[in-house]
PDB file of C-alpha atoms and ligand atoms in Angstrom:
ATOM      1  CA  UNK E   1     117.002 221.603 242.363  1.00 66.00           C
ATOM      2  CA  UNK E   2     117.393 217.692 242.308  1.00 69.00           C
ATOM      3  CA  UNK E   3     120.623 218.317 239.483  1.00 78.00           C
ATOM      4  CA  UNK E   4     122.406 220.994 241.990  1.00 92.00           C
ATOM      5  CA  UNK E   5     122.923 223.059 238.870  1.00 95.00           C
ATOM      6  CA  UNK E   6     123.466 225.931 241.279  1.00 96.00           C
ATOM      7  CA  UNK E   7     125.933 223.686 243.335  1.00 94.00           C
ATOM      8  CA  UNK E   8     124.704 221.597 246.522  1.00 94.00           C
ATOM      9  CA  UNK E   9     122.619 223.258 248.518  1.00 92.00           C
ATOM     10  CA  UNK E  10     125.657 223.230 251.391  1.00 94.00           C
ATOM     11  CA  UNK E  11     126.885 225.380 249.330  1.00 95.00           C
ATOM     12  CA  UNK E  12     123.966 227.882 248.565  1.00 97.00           C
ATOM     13  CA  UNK E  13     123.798 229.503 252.123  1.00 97.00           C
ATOM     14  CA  UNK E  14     124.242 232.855 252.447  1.00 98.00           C
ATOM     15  CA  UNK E  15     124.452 233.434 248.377  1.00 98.00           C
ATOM     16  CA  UNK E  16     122.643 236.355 246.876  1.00 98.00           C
ATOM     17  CA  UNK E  17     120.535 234.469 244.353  1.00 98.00           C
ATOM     18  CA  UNK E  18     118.317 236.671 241.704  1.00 98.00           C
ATOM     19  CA  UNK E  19     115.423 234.633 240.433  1.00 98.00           C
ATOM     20  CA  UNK E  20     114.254 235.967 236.709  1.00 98.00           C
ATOM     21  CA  UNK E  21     110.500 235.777 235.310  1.00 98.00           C
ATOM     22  CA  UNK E  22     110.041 234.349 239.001  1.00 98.00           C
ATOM     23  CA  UNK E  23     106.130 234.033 238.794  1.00 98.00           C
ATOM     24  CA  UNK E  24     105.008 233.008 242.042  1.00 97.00           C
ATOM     25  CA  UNK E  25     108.601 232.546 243.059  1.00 97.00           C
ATOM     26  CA  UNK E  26     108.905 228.732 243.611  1.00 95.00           C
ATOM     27  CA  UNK E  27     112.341 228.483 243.080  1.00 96.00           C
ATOM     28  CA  UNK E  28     113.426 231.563 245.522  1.00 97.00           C
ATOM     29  CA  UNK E  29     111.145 230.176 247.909  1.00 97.00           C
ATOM     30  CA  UNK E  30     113.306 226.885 247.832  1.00 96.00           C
ATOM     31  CA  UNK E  31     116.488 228.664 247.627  1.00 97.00           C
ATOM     32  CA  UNK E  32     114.893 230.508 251.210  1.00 97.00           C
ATOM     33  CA  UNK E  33     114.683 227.119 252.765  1.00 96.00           C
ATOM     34  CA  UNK E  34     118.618 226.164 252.123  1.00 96.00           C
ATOM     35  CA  UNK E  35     119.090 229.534 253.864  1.00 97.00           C
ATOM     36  CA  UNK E  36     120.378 231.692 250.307  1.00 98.00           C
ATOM     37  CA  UNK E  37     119.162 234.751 249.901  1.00 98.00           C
ATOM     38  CA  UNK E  38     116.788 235.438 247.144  1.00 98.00           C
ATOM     39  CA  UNK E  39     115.522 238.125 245.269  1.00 98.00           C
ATOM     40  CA  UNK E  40     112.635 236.938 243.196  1.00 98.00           C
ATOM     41  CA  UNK E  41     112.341 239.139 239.743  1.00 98.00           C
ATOM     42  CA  UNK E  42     109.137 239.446 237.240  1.00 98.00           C
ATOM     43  CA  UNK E  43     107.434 241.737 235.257  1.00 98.00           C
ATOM     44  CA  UNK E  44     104.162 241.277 236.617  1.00 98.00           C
ATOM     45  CA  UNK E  45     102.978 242.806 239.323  1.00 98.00           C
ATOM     46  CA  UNK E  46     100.070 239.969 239.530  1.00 97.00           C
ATOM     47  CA  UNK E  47     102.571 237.295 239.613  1.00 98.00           C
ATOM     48  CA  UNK E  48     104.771 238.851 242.299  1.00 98.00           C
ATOM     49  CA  UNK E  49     101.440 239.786 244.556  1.00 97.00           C
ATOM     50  CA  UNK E  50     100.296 235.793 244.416  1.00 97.00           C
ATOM     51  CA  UNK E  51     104.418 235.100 245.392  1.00 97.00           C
ATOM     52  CA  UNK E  52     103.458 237.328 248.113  1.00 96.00           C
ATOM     53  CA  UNK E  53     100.029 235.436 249.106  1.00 96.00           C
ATOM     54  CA  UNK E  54     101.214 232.121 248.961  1.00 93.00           C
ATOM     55  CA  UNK E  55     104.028 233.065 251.732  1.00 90.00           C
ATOM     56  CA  UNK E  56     107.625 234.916 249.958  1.00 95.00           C
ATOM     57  CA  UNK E  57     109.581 236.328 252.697  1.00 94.00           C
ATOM     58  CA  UNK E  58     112.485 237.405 250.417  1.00 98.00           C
ATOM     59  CA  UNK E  59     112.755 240.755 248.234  1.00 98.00           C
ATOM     60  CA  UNK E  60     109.818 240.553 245.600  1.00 98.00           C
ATOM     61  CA  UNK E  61     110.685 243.071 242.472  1.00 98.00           C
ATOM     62  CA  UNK E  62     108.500 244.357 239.375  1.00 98.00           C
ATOM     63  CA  UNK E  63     111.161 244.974 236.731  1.00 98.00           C
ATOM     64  CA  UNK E  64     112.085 244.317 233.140  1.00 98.00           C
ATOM     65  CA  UNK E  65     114.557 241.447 232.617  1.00 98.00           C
ATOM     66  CA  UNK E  66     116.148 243.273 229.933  1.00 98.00           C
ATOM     67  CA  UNK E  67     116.867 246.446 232.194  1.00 98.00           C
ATOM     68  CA  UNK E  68     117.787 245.168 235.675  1.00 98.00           C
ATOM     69  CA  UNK E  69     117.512 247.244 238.789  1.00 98.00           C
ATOM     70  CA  UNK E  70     120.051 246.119 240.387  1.00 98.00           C
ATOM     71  CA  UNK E  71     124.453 247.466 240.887  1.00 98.00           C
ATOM     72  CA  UNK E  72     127.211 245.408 239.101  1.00 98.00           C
ATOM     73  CA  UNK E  73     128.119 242.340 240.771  1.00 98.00           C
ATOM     74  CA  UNK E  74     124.997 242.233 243.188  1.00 98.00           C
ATOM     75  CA  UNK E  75     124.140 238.813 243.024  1.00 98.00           C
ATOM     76  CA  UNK E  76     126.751 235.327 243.268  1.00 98.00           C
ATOM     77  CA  UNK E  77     124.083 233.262 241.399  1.00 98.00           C
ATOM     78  CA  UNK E  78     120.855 233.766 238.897  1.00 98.00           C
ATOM     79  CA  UNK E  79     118.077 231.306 238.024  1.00 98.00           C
ATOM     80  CA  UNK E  80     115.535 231.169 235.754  1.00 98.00           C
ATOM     81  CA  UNK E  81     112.789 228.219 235.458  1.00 98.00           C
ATOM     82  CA  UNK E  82     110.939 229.470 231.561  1.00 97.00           C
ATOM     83  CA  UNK E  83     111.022 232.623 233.055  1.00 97.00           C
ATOM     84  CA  UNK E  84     111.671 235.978 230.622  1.00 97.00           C
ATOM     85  CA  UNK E  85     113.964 234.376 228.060  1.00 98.00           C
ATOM     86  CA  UNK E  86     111.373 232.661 226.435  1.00 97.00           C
ATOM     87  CA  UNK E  87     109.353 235.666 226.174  1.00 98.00           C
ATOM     88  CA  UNK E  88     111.743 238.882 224.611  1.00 97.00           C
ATOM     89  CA  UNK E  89     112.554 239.290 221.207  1.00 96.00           C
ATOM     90  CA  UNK E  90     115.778 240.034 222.442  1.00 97.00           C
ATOM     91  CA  UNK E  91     117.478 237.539 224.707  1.00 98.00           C
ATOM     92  CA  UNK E  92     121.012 238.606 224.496  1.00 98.00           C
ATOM     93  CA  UNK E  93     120.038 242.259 226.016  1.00 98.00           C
ATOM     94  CA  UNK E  94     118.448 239.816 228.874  1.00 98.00           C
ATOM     95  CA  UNK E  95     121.695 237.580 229.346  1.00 98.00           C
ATOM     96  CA  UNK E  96     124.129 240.373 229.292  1.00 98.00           C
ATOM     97  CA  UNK E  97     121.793 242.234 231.999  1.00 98.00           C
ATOM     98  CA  UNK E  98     122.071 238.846 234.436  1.00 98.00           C
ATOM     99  CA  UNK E  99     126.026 238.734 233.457  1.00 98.00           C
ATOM    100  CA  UNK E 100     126.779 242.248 234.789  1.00 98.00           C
ATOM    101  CA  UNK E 101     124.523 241.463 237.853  1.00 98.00           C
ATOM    102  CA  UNK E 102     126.645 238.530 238.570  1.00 98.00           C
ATOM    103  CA  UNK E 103     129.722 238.588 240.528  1.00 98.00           C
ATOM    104  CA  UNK E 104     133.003 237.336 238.730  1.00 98.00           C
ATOM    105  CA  UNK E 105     132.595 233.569 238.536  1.00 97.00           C
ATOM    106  CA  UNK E 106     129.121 233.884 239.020  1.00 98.00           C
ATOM    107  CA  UNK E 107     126.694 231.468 237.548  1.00 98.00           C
ATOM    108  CA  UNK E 108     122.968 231.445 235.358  1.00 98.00           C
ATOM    109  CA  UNK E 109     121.147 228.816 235.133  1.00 98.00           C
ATOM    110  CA  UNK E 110     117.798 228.779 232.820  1.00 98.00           C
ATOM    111  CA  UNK E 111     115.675 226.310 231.560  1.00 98.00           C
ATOM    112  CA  UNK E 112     113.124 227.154 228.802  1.00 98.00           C
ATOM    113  CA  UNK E 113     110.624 224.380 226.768  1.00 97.00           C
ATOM    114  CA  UNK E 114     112.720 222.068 224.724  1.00 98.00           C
ATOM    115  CA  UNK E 115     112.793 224.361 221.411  1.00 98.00           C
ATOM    116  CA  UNK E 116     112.095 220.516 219.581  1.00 98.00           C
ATOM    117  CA  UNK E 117     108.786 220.665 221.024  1.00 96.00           C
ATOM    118  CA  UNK E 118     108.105 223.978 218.622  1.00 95.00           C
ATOM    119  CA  UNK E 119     107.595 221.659 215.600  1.00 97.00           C
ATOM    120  CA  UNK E 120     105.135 219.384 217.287  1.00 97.00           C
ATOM    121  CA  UNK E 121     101.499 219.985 218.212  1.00 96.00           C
ATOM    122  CA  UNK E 122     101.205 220.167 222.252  1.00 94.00           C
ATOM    123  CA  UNK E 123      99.174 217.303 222.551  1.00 96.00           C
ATOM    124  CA  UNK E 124     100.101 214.754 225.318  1.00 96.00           C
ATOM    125  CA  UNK E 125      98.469 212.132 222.982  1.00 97.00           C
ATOM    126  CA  UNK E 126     100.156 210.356 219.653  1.00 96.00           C
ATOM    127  CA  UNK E 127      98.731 213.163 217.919  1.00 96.00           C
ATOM    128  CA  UNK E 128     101.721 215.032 220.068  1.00 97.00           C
ATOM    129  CA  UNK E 129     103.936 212.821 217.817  1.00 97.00           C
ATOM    130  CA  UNK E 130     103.644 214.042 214.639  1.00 97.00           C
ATOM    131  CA  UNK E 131     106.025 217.277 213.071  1.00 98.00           C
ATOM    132  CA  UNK E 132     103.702 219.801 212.299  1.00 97.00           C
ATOM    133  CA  UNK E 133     105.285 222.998 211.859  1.00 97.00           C
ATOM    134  CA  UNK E 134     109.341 223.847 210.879  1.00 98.00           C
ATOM    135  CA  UNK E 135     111.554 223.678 213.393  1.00 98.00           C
ATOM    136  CA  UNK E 136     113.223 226.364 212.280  1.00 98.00           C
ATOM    137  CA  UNK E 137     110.349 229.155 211.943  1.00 97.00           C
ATOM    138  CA  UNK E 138     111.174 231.522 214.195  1.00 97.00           C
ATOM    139  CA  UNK E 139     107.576 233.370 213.924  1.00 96.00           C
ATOM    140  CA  UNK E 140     106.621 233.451 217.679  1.00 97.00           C
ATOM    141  CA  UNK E 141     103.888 232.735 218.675  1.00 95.00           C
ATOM    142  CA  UNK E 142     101.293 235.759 219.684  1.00 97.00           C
ATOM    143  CA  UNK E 143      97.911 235.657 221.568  1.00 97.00           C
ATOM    144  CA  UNK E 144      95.433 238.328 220.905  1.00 97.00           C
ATOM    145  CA  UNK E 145      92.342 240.208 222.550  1.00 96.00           C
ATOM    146  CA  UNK E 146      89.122 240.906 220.606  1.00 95.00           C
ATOM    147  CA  UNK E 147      90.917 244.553 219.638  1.00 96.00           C
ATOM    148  CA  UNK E 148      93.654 242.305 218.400  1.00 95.00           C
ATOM    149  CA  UNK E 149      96.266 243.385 220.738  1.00 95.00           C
ATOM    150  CA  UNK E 150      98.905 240.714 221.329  1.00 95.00           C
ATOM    151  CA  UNK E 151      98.614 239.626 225.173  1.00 95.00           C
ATOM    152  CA  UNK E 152     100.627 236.627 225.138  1.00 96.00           C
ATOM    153  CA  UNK E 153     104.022 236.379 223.038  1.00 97.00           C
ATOM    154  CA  UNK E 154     106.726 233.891 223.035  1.00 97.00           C
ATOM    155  CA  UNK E 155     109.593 233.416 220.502  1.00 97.00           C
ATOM    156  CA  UNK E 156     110.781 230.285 219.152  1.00 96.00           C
ATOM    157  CA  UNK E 157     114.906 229.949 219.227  1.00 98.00           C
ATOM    158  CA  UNK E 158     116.259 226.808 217.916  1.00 98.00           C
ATOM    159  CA  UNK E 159     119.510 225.125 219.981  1.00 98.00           C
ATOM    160  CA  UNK E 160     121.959 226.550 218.134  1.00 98.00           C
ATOM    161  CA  UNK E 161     120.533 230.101 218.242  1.00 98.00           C
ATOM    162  CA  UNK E 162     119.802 229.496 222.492  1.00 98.00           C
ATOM    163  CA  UNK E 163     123.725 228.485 222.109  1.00 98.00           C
ATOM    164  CA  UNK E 164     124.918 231.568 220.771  1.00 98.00           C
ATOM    165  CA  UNK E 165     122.259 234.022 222.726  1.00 98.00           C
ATOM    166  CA  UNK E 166     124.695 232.521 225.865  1.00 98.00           C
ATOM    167  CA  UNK E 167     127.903 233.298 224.068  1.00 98.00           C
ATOM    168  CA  UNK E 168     126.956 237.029 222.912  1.00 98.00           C
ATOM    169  CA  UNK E 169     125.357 237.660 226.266  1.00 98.00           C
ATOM    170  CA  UNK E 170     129.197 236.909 227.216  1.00 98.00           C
ATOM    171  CA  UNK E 171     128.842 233.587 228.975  1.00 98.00           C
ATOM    172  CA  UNK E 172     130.703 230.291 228.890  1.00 98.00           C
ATOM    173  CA  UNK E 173     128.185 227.158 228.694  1.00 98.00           C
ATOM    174  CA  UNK E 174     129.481 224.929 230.838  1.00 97.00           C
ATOM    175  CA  UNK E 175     125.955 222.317 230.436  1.00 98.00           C
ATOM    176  CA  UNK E 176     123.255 221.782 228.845  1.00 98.00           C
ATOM    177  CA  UNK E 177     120.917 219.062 230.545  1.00 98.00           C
ATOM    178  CA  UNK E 178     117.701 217.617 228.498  1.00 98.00           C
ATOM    179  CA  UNK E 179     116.380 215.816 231.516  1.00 96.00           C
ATOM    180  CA  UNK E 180     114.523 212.592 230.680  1.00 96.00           C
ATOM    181  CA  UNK E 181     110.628 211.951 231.791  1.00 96.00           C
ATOM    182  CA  UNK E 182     111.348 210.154 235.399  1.00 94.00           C
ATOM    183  CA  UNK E 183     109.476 206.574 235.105  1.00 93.00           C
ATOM    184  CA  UNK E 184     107.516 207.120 238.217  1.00 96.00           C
ATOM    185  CA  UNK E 185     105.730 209.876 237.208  1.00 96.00           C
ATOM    186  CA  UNK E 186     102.444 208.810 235.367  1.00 96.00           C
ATOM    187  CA  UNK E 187     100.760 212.146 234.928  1.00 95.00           C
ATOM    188  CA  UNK E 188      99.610 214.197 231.993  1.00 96.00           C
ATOM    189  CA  UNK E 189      99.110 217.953 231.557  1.00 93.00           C
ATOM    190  CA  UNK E 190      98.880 220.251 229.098  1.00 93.00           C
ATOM    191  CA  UNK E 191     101.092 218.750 226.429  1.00 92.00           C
ATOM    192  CA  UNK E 192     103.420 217.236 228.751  1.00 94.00           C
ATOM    193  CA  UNK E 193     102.837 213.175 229.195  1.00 96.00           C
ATOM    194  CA  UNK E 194     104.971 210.262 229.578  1.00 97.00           C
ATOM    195  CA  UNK E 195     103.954 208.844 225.823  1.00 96.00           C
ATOM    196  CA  UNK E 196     105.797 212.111 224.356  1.00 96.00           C
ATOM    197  CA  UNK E 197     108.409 212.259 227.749  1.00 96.00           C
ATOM    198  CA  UNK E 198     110.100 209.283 226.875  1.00 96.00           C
ATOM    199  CA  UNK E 199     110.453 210.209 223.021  1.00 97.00           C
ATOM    200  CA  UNK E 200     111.083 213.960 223.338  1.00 96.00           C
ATOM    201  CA  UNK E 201     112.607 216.328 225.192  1.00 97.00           C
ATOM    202  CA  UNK E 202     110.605 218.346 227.120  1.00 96.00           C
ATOM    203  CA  UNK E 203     112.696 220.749 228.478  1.00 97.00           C
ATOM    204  CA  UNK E 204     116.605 222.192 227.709  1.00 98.00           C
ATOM    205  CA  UNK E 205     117.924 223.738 230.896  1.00 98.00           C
ATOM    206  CA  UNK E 206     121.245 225.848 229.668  1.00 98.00           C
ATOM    207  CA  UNK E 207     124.341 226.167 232.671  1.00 98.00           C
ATOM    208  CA  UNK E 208     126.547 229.351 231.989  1.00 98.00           C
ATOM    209  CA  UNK E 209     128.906 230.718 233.558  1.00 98.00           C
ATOM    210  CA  UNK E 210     130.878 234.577 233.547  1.00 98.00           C
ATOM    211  CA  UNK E 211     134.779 235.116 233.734  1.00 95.00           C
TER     212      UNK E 211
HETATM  213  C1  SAM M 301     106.137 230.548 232.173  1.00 73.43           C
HETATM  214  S1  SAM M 301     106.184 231.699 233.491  1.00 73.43           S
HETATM  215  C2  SAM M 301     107.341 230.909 234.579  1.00 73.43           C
HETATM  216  C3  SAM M 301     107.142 231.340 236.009  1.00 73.43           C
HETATM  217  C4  SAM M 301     107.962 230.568 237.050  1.00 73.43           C
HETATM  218  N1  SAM M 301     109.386 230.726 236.835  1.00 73.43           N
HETATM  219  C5  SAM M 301     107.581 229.106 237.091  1.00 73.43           C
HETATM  220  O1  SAM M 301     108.421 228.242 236.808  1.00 73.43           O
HETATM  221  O2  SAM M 301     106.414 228.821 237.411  1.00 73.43           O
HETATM  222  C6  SAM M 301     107.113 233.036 232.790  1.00 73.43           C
HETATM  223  C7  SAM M 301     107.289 234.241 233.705  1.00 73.43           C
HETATM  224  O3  SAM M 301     108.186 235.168 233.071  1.00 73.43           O
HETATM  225  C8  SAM M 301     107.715 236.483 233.317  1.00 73.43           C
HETATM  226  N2  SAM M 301     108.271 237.387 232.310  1.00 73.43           N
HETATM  227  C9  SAM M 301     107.962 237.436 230.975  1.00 73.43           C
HETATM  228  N3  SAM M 301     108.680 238.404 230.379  1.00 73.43           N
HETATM  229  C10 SAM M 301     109.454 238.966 231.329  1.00 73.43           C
HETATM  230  C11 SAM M 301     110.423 240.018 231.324  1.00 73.43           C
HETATM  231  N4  SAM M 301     110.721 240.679 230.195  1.00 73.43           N
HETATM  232  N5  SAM M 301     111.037 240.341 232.470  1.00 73.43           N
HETATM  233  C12 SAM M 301     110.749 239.676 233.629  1.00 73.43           C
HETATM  234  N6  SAM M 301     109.829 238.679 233.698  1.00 73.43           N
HETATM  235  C13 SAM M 301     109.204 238.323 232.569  1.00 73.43           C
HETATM  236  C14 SAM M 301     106.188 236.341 233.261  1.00 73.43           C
HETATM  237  O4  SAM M 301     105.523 237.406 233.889  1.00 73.43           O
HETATM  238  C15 SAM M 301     105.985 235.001 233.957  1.00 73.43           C
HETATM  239  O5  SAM M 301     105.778 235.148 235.338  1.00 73.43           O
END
């Protein structure tokens, strides 16, 4: 929001703005307040219910990334804060859903985990500093239940794969921002802390644009 990756927010009024993997819909709720118009996107119906608790007064809907319900050319703008992308084994079915969504000269902007962090452990401590795993494994990374059913899945992509996801997905990248840890900010959680902030990216936020 602080980058104006979508533009200033001046500028957002009005806009039709599709939020993807919205979760509780943070960023549509912001997008609200500059007086856009969201629609906030997910796949589950639990995370769109607690969007709805905690106060969304913009179009909530349960679909699939990769299978949008939406017309050609519905929305001016799409986000995505580690939302979906992160989470399909196909990504370019996902991107080429969002670009024929978009209006002509429309604009997607997604962030997803730093893919450098995938060959460190997620410790915020030095043991966070250490490579432990390739890379460039692309095994993702699956959760199971007791009956070993996988309940949690996410797929490793390196840069360059991320990179050409946005191109076959029929996007230009216009940026790619790796913000850097702020100073002020002191806290630790999960594997995020200023001791691994200020020597590794934490996050890689891609800026695309369609013709
Ligand atoms: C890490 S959370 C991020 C949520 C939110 N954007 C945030 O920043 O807090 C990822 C979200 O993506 C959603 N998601 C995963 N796969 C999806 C898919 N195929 N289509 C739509 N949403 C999906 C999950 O349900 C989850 O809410």
């Amino acid at each position: 929001m602080e980058a104006e990756l979508l533009g200033p927010p001046e500028d957002l009024k009005g806009k039709d703005i599709l939020e993807i993997g919205a979760g509780a819909a943070q960023c549509a709720r912001w997008l609200a307040e500059q007086g856009a118009r969201p629609v906030a996107l997910d796949i589950s119906h639990r995370q769109l219910q607690h969007a709805l608790r905690i106060g969304a007064s913009f179009p909530l809907v349960c679909a699939d990334a990769g299978a949008l319900p939406f017309a050609d050319g519905s929305f001016d703008l799409a986000c995505s804060a580690y939302g979906a992308l992160p989470f399909v084994a196909e990504p370019v079915l996902v991107l080429k859903e969002v670009r024929r969504v978009l209006r002509p000269g429309g604009r997607f902007v997604f962030s997803v985990t730093h893919p450098i962090r995938w060959a460190f452990p997620d410790e915020p401590g030095p043991e966070g500093l250490s490579v432990s795993a390739s890379y460039f494994d692309r095994t993702p990374y699956v959760e199971q239940d007791e009956e070993g059913r996988a309940v949690y899945v996410e797929h490793h992509r390196t840069i360059g794969d991320r990179v050409r996801d946005v191109v076959a997905g029929g996007f230009r990248l216009v940026d790619l921002v790796e913000p850097e840890w702020p100073v002020w900010n002191t806290s630790e959680w999960g594997g995020w802390s200023p001791l691994r902030g200020g020597l590794i990216p934490g996050t890689a936020i891609f800026v695309c644009e369609r013709d």
